[in-house]
Every structure is written in C-alpha cells, then in structure tokens.
Tab-separated table of N, CA and C in Angstrom:
chain	number	residue	atom	x	y	z
A	709	MET	N	9.528	-7.000	-17.700
A	709	MET	CA	8.287	-6.431	-17.216
A	709	MET	C	8.484	-5.018	-16.657
A	710	PRO	N	9.581	-4.689	-15.972
A	710	PRO	CA	9.738	-3.316	-15.466
A	710	PRO	C	9.707	-2.271	-16.577
A	711	GLU	N	10.238	-2.619	-17.749
A	711	GLU	CA	10.239	-1.670	-18.850
A	711	GLU	C	8.822	-1.364	-19.313
A	712	GLU	N	7.967	-2.381	-19.350
A	712	GLU	CA	6.580	-2.184	-19.759
A	712	GLU	C	5.824	-1.346	-18.737
A	713	LEU	N	6.102	-1.585	-17.457
A	713	LEU	CA	5.457	-0.776	-16.418
A	713	LEU	C	5.876	0.681	-16.527
A	714	ALA	N	7.146	0.903	-16.844
A	714	ALA	CA	7.628	2.267	-17.046
A	714	ALA	C	6.923	2.918	-18.231
A	715	ASP	N	6.655	2.144	-19.276
A	715	ASP	CA	5.920	2.668	-20.428
A	715	ASP	C	4.503	3.075	-20.040
A	716	VAL	N	3.844	2.237	-19.253
A	716	VAL	CA	2.482	2.544	-18.805
A	716	VAL	C	2.479	3.823	-17.976
A	717	LEU	N	3.439	3.942	-17.080
A	717	LEU	CA	3.541	5.146	-16.257
A	717	LEU	C	3.760	6.379	-17.128
A	718	GLU	N	4.575	6.254	-18.143
A	718	GLU	CA	4.829	7.366	-19.061
A	718	GLU	C	3.550	7.786	-19.781
A	719	VAL	N	2.748	6.816	-20.194
A	719	VAL	CA	1.472	7.117	-20.856
A	719	VAL	C	0.534	7.843	-19.895
A	720	VAL	N	0.425	7.359	-18.667
A	720	VAL	CA	-0.447	7.995	-17.677
A	720	VAL	C	0.002	9.427	-17.413
A	721	ARG	N	1.292	9.625	-17.266
A	721	ARG	CA	1.801	10.980	-17.023
A	721	ARG	C	1.547	11.889	-18.218
A	722	ALA	N	1.670	11.369	-19.429
A	722	ALA	CA	1.392	12.172	-20.622
A	722	ALA	C	-0.083	12.546	-20.695
A	723	LEU	N	-0.965	11.609	-20.384
A	723	LEU	CA	-2.399	11.908	-20.369
A	723	LEU	C	-2.719	12.962	-19.316
A	724	ALA	N	-2.141	12.827	-18.137
A	724	ALA	CA	-2.359	13.806	-17.076
A	724	ALA	C	-1.859	15.176	-17.511
A	725	SER	N	-0.711	15.213	-18.155
A	725	SER	CA	-0.149	16.476	-18.632
A	725	SER	C	-1.067	17.131	-19.650
A	726	ASP	N	-1.646	16.336	-20.541
A	726	ASP	CA	-2.585	16.872	-21.526
A	726	ASP	C	-3.807	17.495	-20.872
A	727	LEU	N	-4.148	17.003	-19.687
A	727	LEU	CA	-5.290	17.552	-18.934
A	727	LEU	C	-4.868	18.697	-18.022
A	728	GLY	N	-3.579	19.042	-18.054
A	728	GLY	CA	-3.070	20.110	-17.205
A	728	GLY	C	-2.909	19.695	-15.761
A	729	LEU	N	-2.761	18.408	-15.529
A	729	LEU	CA	-2.667	17.847	-14.188
A	729	LEU	C	-1.215	17.515	-13.868
A	730	PRO	N	-0.599	18.240	-12.937
A	730	PRO	CA	0.789	17.943	-12.593
A	730	PRO	C	0.908	16.584	-11.894
A	731	PRO	N	2.064	15.930	-12.010
A	731	PRO	CA	2.246	14.612	-11.383
A	731	PRO	C	1.950	14.612	-9.886
A	732	GLU	N	2.279	15.700	-9.203
A	732	GLU	CA	2.028	15.765	-7.756
A	732	GLU	C	0.533	15.722	-7.456
A	733	ARG	N	-0.255	16.408	-8.258
A	733	ARG	CA	-1.722	16.415	-8.053
A	733	ARG	C	-2.308	15.044	-8.370
A	734	LEU	N	-1.822	14.420	-9.434
A	734	LEU	CA	-2.281	13.076	-9.785
A	734	LEU	C	-2.004	12.107	-8.639
A	735	GLU	N	-0.818	12.195	-8.062
A	735	GLU	CA	-0.470	11.330	-6.929
A	735	GLU	C	-1.355	11.620	-5.730
A	736	ALA	N	-1.672	12.885	-5.474
A	736	ALA	CA	-2.544	13.240	-4.352
A	736	ALA	C	-3.936	12.650	-4.546
A	737	ILE	N	-4.447	12.702	-5.773
A	737	ILE	CA	-5.763	12.122	-6.072
A	737	ILE	C	-5.722	10.613	-5.869
A	738	ARG	N	-4.656	9.972	-6.359
A	738	ARG	CA	-4.517	8.525	-6.193
A	738	ARG	C	-4.476	8.128	-4.729
A	739	ALA	N	-3.697	8.874	-3.938
A	739	ALA	CA	-3.565	8.565	-2.514
A	739	ALA	C	-4.888	8.759	-1.781
A	740	GLN	N	-5.625	9.806	-2.136
A	740	GLN	CA	-6.917	10.047	-1.494
A	740	GLN	C	-7.899	8.929	-1.811
A	741	LYS	N	-7.961	8.523	-3.076
A	741	LYS	CA	-8.854	7.422	-3.449
A	741	LYS	C	-8.468	6.131	-2.743
A	742	ALA	N	-7.175	5.861	-2.651
A	742	ALA	CA	-6.714	4.645	-1.979
A	742	ALA	C	-7.090	4.670	-0.500
A	743	ALA	N	-6.989	5.845	0.119
A	743	ALA	CA	-7.342	5.968	1.533
A	743	ALA	C	-8.838	5.771	1.747
A	744	GLU	N	-9.634	6.263	0.820
A	744	GLU	CA	-11.093	6.172	0.956
A	744	GLU	C	-11.648	4.818	0.549
A	745	ARG	N	-11.115	4.257	-0.522
A	745	ARG	CA	-11.705	3.047	-1.109
A	745	ARG	C	-10.796	1.837	-1.068
A	746	GLY	N	-9.574	2.048	-0.644
A	746	GLY	CA	-8.602	0.957	-0.674
A	746	GLY	C	-7.836	0.997	-1.973
A	747	GLY	N	-6.714	0.339	-1.979
A	747	GLY	CA	-5.873	0.330	-3.165
A	747	GLY	C	-5.829	-1.047	-3.785
A	748	PHE	N	-4.833	-1.265	-4.608
A	748	PHE	CA	-4.685	-2.540	-5.292
A	748	PHE	C	-3.517	-3.342	-4.741
A	749	GLY	N	-3.002	-2.958	-3.584
A	749	GLY	CA	-1.875	-3.651	-2.989
A	749	GLY	C	-2.157	-5.105	-2.675
A	750	GLY	N	-3.407	-5.416	-2.357
A	750	GLY	CA	-3.785	-6.792	-2.063
A	750	GLY	C	-4.094	-7.604	-3.300
A	751	ARG	N	-3.949	-6.963	-4.462
A	751	ARG	CA	-4.196	-7.609	-5.754
A	751	ARG	C	-5.604	-8.151	-5.887
A	752	ILE	N	-6.543	-7.532	-5.216
A	752	ILE	CA	-7.944	-7.909	-5.351
A	752	ILE	C	-8.578	-6.906	-6.304
A	753	VAL	N	-9.105	-7.400	-7.398
A	753	VAL	CA	-9.696	-6.551	-8.413
A	753	VAL	C	-11.108	-7.035	-8.701
A	754	TRP	N	-12.083	-6.138	-8.617
A	754	TRP	CA	-13.467	-6.483	-8.923
A	754	TRP	C	-13.599	-6.700	-10.413
A	755	THR	N	-14.148	-7.822	-10.807
A	755	THR	CA	-14.286	-8.134	-12.228
A	755	THR	C	-15.733	-8.156	-12.692
A	756	GLY	N	-16.648	-7.786	-11.834
A	756	GLY	CA	-18.050	-7.725	-12.246
A	756	GLY	C	-18.935	-8.539	-11.326
A	757	ASN	N	-20.193	-8.470	-11.603
A	757	ASN	CA	-21.187	-9.167	-10.815
A	757	ASN	C	-21.364	-10.573	-11.370
A	758	ALA	N	-21.034	-11.574	-10.584
A	758	ALA	CA	-21.106	-12.959	-11.032
A	758	ALA	C	-22.550	-13.411	-11.240
A	759	ASN	N	-23.513	-12.697	-10.663
A	759	ASN	CA	-24.912	-13.075	-10.788
A	759	ASN	C	-25.568	-12.545	-12.059
A	760	GLN	N	-24.924	-11.635	-12.728
A	760	GLN	CA	-25.485	-11.038	-13.927
A	760	GLN	C	-25.025	-11.797	-15.152
A	761	GLN	N	-25.973	-12.222	-15.992
A	761	GLN	CA	-25.615	-12.917	-17.224
A	761	GLN	C	-25.344	-11.882	-18.298
A	762	MET	N	-24.209	-12.001	-18.942
A	762	MET	CA	-23.824	-11.050	-19.956
A	762	MET	C	-24.582	-11.232	-21.265
A	763	ASP	N	-25.087	-12.433	-21.519
A	763	ASP	CA	-25.742	-12.691	-22.802
A	763	ASP	C	-27.241	-12.412	-22.773
A	764	ALA	N	-27.826	-12.184	-21.619
A	764	ALA	CA	-29.264	-11.941	-21.525
A	764	ALA	C	-29.518	-10.457	-21.306
A	765	PRO	N	-30.393	-9.844	-22.126
A	765	PRO	CA	-30.701	-8.422	-21.905
A	765	PRO	C	-31.432	-8.244	-20.591
A	766	THR	N	-31.112	-7.161	-19.892
A	766	THR	CA	-31.718	-6.914	-18.592
A	766	THR	C	-32.751	-5.803	-18.642
A	767	GLY	N	-32.844	-5.134	-19.769
A	767	GLY	CA	-33.775	-4.017	-19.859
A	767	GLY	C	-33.394	-2.862	-18.958
A	768	GLY	N	-32.108	-2.742	-18.644
A	768	GLY	CA	-31.641	-1.665	-17.798
A	768	GLY	C	-31.721	-1.965	-16.324
A	769	VAL	N	-32.208	-3.156	-15.971
A	769	VAL	CA	-32.322	-3.535	-14.558
A	769	VAL	C	-31.284	-4.595	-14.264
A	770	PRO	N	-30.414	-4.329	-13.271
A	770	PRO	CA	-29.386	-5.325	-12.953
A	770	PRO	C	-29.959	-6.584	-12.349
C-alpha cells in the first residue's frame, strides 16, 4: 500500500506542476483548508445526503 500512496502523491505533484503550482504552495493551500474546514485525520468523509434519492429527479431542488 505505501507504494500506491507514493504513486498517488506523484500524480498530484505532477498535476500541480502542470498548473505552475510549487509543492510548497500546494501544501500551504492544503494546510489552510484543513485549518478552516478540518482535515481527514479522523477518517470521516462526507458521502452525500442520505435524504436525497438518487433515482428520483429533483428538478434542481434538493
């Protein structure tokens, strides 16, 4: 698993580089977002609204 995580990190860094974003700036953005909104350290990930049915059209209204 560590090798796969290293691959993911390499992809993210390559994408950032293509956008002209140095790794230090990317890390600063990540840290700021984590400070403002929380991070993923607690392994809590929002997966969507449980009250919304995916198979029924909503007409743009949640």
